[in-house]
PDB file of C-alpha atoms in Angstrom:
ATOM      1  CA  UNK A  85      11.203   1.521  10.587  1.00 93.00           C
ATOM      2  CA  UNK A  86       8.172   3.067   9.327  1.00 93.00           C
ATOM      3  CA  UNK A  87       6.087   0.656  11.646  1.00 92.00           C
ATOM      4  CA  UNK A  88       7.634   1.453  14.431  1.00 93.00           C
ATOM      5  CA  UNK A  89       7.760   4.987  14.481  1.00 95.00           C
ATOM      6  CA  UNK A  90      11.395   4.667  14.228  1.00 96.00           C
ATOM      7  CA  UNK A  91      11.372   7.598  11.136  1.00 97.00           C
ATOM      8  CA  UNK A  92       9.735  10.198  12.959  1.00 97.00           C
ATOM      9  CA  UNK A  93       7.173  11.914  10.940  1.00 97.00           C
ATOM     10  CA  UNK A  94       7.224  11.120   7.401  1.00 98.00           C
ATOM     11  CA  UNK A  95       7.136  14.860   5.387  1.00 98.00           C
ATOM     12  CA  UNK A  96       8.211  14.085   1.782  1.00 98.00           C
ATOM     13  CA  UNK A  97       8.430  11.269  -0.427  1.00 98.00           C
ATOM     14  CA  UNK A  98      10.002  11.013  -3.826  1.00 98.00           C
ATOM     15  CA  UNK A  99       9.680   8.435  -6.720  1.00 97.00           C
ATOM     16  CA  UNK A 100      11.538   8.790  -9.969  1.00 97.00           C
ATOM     17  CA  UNK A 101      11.427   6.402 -12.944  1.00 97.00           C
ATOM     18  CA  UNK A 102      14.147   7.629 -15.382  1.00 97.00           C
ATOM     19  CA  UNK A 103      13.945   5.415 -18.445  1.00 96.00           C
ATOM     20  CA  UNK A 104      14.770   5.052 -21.827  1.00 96.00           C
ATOM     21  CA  UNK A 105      12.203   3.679 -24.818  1.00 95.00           C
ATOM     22  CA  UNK A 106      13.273   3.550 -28.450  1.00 94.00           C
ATOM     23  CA  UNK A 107      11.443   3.646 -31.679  1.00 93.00           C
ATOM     24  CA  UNK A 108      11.470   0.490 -31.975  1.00 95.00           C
ATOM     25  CA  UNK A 109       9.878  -0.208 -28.531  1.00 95.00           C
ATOM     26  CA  UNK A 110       6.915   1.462 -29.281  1.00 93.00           C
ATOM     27  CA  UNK A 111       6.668  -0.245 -32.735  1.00 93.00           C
ATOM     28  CA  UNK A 112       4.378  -2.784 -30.918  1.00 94.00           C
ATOM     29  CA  UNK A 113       0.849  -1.623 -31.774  1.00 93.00           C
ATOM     30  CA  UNK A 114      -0.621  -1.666 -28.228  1.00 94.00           C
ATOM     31  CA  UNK A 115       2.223  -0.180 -26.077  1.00 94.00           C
ATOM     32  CA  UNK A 116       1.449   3.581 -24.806  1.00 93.00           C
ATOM     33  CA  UNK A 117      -2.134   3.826 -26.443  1.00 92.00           C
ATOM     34  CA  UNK A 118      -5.039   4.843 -24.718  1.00 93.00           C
ATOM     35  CA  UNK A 119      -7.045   2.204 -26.259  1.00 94.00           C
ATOM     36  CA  UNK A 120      -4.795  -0.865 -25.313  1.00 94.00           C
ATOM     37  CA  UNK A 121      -2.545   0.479 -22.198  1.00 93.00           C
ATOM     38  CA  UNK A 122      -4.894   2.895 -21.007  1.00 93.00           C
ATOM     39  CA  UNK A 123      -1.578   5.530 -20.766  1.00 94.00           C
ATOM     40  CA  UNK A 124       2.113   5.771 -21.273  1.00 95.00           C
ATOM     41  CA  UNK A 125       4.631   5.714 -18.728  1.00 96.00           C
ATOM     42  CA  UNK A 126       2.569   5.965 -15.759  1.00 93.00           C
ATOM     43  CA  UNK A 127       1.117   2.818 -16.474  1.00 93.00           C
ATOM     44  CA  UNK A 128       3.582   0.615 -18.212  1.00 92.00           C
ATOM     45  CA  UNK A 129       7.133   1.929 -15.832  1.00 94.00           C
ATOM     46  CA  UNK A 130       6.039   4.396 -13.359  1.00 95.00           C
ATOM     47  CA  UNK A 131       3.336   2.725 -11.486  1.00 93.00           C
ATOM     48  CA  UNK A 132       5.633   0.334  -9.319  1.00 90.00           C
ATOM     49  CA  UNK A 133       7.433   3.253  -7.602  1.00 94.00           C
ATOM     50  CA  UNK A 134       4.436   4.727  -7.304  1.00 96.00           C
ATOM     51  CA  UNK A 135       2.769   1.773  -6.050  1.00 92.00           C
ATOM     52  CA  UNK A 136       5.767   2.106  -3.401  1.00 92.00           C
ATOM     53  CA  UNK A 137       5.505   5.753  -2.596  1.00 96.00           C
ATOM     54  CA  UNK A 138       1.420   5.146  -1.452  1.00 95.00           C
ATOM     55  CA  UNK A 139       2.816   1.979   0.703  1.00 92.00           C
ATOM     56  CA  UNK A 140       5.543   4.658   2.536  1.00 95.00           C
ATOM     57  CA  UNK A 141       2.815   7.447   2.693  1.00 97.00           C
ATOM     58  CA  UNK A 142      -0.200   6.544   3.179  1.00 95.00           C
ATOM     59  CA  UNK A 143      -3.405   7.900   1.638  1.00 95.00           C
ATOM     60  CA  UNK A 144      -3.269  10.373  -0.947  1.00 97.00           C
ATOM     61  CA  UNK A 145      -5.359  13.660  -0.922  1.00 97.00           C
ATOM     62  CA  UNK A 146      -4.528  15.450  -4.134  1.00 97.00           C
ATOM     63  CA  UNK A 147      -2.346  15.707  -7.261  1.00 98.00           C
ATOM     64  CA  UNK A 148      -1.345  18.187  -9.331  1.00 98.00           C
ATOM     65  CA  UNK A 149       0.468  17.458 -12.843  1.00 98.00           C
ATOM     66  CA  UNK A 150       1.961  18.288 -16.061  1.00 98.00           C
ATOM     67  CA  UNK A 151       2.110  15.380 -18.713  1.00 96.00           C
ATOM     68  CA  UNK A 152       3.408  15.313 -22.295  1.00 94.00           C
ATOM     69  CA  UNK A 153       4.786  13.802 -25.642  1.00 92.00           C
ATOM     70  CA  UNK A 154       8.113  15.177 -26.718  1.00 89.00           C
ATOM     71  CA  UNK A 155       8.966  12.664 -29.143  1.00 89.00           C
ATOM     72  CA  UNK A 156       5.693  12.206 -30.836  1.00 85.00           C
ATOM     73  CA  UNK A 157       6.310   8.549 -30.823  1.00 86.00           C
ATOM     74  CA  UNK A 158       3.375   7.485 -28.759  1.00 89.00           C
ATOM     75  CA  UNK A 159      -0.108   8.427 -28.574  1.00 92.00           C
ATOM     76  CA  UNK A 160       0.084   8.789 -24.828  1.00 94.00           C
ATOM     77  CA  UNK A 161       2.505  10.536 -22.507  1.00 95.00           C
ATOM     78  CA  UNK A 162       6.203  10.248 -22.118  1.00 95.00           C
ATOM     79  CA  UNK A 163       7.434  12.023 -19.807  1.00 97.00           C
ATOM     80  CA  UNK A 164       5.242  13.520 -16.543  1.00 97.00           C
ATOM     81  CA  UNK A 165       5.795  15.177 -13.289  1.00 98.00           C
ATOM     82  CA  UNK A 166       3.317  15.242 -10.553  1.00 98.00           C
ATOM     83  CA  UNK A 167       3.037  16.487  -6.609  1.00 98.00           C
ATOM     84  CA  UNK A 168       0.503  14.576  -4.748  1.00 98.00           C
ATOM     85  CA  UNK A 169      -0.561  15.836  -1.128  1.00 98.00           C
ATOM     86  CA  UNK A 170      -1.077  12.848   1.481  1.00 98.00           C
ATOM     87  CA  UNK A 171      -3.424  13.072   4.281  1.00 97.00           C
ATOM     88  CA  UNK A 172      -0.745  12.685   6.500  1.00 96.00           C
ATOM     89  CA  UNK A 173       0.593  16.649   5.698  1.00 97.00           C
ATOM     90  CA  UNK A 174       3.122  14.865   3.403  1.00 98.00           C
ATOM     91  CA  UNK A 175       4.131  15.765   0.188  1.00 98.00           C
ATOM     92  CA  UNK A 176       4.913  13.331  -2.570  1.00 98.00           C
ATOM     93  CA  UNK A 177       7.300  13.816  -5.968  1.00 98.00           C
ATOM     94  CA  UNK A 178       6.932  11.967  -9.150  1.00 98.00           C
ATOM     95  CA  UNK A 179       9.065  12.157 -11.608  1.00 98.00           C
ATOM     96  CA  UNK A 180       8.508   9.484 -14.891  1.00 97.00           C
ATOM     97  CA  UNK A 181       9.780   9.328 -18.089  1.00 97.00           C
ATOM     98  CA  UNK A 182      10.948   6.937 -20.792  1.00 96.00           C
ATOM     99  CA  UNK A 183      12.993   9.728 -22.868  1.00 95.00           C
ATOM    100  CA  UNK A 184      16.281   9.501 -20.431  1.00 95.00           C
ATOM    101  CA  UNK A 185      19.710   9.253 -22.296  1.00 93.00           C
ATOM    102  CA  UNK A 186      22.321   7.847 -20.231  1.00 88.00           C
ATOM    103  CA  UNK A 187      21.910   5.778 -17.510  1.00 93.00           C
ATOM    104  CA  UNK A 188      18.528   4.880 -16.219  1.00 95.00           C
ATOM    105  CA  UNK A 189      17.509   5.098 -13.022  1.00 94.00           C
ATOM    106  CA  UNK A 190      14.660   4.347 -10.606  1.00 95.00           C
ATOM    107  CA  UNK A 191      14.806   5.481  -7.172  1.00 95.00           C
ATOM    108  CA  UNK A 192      12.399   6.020  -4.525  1.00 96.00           C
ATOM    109  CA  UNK A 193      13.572   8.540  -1.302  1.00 98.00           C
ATOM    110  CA  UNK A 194      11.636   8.250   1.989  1.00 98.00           C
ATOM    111  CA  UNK A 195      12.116  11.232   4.590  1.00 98.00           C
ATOM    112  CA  UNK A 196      11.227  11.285   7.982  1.00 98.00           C
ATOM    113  CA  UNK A 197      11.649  14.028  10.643  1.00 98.00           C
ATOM    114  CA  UNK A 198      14.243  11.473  12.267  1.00 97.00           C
ATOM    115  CA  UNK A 199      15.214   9.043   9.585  1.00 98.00           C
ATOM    116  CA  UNK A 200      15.669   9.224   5.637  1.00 98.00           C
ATOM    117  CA  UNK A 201      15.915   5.896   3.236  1.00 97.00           C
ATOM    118  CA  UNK A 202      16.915   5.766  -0.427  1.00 97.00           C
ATOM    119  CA  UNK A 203      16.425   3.152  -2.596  1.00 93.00           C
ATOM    120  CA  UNK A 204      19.934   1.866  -3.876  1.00 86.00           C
ATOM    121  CA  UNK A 205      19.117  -1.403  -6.076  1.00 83.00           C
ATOM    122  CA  UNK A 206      19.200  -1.470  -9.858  1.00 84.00           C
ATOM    123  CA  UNK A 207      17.387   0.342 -12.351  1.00 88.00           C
ATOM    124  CA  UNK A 208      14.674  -2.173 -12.431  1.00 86.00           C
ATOM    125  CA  UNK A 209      14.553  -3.104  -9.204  1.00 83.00           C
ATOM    126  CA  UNK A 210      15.457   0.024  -7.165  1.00 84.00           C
ATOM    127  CA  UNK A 211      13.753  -1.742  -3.884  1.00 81.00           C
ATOM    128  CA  UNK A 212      15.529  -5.015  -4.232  1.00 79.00           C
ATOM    129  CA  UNK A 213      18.398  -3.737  -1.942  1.00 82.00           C
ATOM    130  CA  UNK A 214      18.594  -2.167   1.575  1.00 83.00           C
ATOM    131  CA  UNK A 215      17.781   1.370   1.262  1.00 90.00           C
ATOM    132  CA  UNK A 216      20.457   3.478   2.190  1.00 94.00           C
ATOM    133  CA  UNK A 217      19.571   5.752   6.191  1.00 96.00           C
ATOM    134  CA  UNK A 218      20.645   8.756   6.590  1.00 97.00           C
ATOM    135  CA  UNK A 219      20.550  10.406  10.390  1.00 97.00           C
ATOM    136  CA  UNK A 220      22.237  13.233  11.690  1.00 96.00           C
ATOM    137  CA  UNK A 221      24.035  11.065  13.947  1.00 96.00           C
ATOM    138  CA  UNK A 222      25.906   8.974  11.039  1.00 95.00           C
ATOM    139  CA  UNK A 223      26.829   6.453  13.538  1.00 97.00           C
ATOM    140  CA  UNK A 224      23.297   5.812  14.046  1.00 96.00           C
ATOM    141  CA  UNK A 225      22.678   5.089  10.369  1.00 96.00           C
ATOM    142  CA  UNK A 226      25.421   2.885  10.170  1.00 95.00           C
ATOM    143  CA  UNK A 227      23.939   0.738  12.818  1.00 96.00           C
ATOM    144  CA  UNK A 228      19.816   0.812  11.847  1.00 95.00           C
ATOM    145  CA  UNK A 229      21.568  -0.109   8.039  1.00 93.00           C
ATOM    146  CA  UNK A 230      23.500  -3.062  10.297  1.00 92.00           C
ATOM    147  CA  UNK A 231      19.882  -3.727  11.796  1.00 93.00           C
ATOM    148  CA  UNK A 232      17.857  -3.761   8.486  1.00 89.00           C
ATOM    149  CA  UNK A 233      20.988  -6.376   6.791  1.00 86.00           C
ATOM    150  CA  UNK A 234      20.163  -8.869  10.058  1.00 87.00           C
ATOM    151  CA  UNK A 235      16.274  -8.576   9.647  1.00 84.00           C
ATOM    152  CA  UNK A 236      15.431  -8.105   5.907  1.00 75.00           C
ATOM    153  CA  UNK A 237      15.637 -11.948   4.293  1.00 67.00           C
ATOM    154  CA  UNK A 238      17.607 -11.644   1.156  1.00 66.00           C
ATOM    155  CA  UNK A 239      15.579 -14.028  -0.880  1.00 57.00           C
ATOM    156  CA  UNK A 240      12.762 -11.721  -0.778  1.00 55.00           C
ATOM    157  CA  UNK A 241      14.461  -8.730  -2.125  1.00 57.00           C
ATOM    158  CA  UNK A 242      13.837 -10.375  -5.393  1.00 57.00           C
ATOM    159  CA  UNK A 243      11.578  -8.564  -7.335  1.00 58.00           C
ATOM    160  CA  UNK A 244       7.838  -9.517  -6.824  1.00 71.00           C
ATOM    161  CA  UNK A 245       9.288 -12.470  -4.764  1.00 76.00           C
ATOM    162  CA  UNK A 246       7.700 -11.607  -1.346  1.00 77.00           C
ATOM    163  CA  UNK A 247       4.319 -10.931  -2.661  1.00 80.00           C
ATOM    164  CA  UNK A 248       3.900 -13.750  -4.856  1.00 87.00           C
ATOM    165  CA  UNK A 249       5.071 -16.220  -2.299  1.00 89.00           C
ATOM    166  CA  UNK A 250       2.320 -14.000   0.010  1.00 91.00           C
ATOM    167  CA  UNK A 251      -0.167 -14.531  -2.678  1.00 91.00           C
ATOM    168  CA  UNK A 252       0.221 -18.529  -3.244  1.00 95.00           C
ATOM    169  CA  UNK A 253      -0.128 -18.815   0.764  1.00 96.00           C
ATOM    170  CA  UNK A 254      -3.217 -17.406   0.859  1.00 95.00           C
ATOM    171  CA  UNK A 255      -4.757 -19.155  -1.934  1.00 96.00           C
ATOM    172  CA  UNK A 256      -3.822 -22.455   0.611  1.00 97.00           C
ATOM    173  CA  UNK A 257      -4.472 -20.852   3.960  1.00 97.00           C
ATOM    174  CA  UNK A 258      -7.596 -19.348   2.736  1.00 97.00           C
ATOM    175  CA  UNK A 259      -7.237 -15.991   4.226  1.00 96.00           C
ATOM    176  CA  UNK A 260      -6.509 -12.402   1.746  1.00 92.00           C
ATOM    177  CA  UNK A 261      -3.458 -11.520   0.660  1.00 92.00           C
ATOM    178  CA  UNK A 262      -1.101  -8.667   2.255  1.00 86.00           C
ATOM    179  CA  UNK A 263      -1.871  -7.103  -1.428  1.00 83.00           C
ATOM    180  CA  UNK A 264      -5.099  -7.238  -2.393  1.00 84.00           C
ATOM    181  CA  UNK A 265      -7.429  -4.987  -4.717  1.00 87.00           C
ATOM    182  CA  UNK A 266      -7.955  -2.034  -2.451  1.00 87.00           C
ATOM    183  CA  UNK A 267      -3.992  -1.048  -2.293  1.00 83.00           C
ATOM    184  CA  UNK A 268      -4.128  -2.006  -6.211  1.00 86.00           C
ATOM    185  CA  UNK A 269      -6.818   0.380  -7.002  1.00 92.00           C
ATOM    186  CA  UNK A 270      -5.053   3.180  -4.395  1.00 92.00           C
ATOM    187  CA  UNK A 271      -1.694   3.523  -7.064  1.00 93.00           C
ATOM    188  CA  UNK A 272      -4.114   3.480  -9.806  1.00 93.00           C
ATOM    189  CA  UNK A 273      -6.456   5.920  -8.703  1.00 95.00           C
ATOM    190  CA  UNK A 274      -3.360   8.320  -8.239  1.00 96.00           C
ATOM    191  CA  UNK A 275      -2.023   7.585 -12.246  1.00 95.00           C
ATOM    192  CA  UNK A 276      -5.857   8.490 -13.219  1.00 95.00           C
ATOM    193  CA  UNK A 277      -5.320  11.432 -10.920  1.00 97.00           C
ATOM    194  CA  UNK A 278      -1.917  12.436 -12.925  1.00 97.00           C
ATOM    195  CA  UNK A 279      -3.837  12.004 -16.265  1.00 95.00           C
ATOM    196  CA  UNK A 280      -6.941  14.059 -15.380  1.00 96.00           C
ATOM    197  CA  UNK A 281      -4.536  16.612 -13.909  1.00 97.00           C
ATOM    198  CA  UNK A 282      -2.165  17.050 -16.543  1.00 94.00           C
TER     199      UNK A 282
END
């Protein structure tokens, strides 16, 4: 939809990791150190959805954060909040944290001037459903959701299915991969951005 115009123009993205982490998860001596992880939970939950929210977006201009440790269990962030500016004129929202009674959630929220799509698959795979499309004509949604179900192969909403399966193929066809380091370095560029922000 996003390919094809089909959206409109895309104004605001938002990606929220809502997690929970006990005690005894960060027990293990390398897990949200700067040292060994190199953060918290940008790094180690956020950074998928985030990962996401560049794809949707495009490239990222700026970002803006507040990060911090409530807890005191970790050395490195737990919770963080950041707004990142696109070059596009869109605005981006993320929202991490692994200090979340209740249930968890992960979502990621796409709006366009025409179309909006929201994540609706489980809490650790919020992408590996059809995203929900909302329209002002609802009938409209109902049939681009209709469209998406014919078109989107259900074996690949499996979590890191598609891209693996991308990746092996171009080890044996010799050519790069739809993922390679530049879109890799682009979601990790933006968690540096949160750190030196916050």
């Amino acid at each position: 939809l996003v390919d094809d115009g089909r959206m409109g123009r895309l104004h605001l993205g938002i990606a929220d990791t809502l997690w929970h982490r006990d005690a005894a998860y960060f027990s293990v001596p390398w897990r949200a150190t700067w040292a060994d992880q190199c953060g918290g939970v940008q790094v180690s939950q956020a950074v998928h959805l985030i990962d996401a929210l560049l794809w949707y977006l495009g490239k990222p201009l700026s970002v803006f954060a507040h990060s911090t440790s409530f807890r005191g269990l970790t050395e490195c962030e737990e919770t963080s909040s950041a707004l990142v500016r696109f070059e596009s004129g869109a605005i981006g929202q993320i929202t991490s944290t692994v200090t979340a009674f209740g249930p968890e959630k992960s979502r990621l929220e796409i709006y366009g001037t025409e179309l909006s799509a929201v994540s609706s698959g489980p809490v650790y795979e919020a992408t590996a459903e059809a995203f929900a499309i909302g329209a002002e004509d609802t009938d409209r949604a109902l049939a681009i959701e209709h469209e998406l179900e014919e078109r989107v192969p259900k074996g690949f909403r499996m979590l890191h299915r598609g891209q693996v399966d991308d990746f092996l193929a171009a080890i044996q066809e010799v050519r790069t991969p739809l993922v390679g380091i530049p879109e890799c370095r682009e979601a990790l560029q933006v968690t540096t951005a949160i750190y030196k922000s916050s």
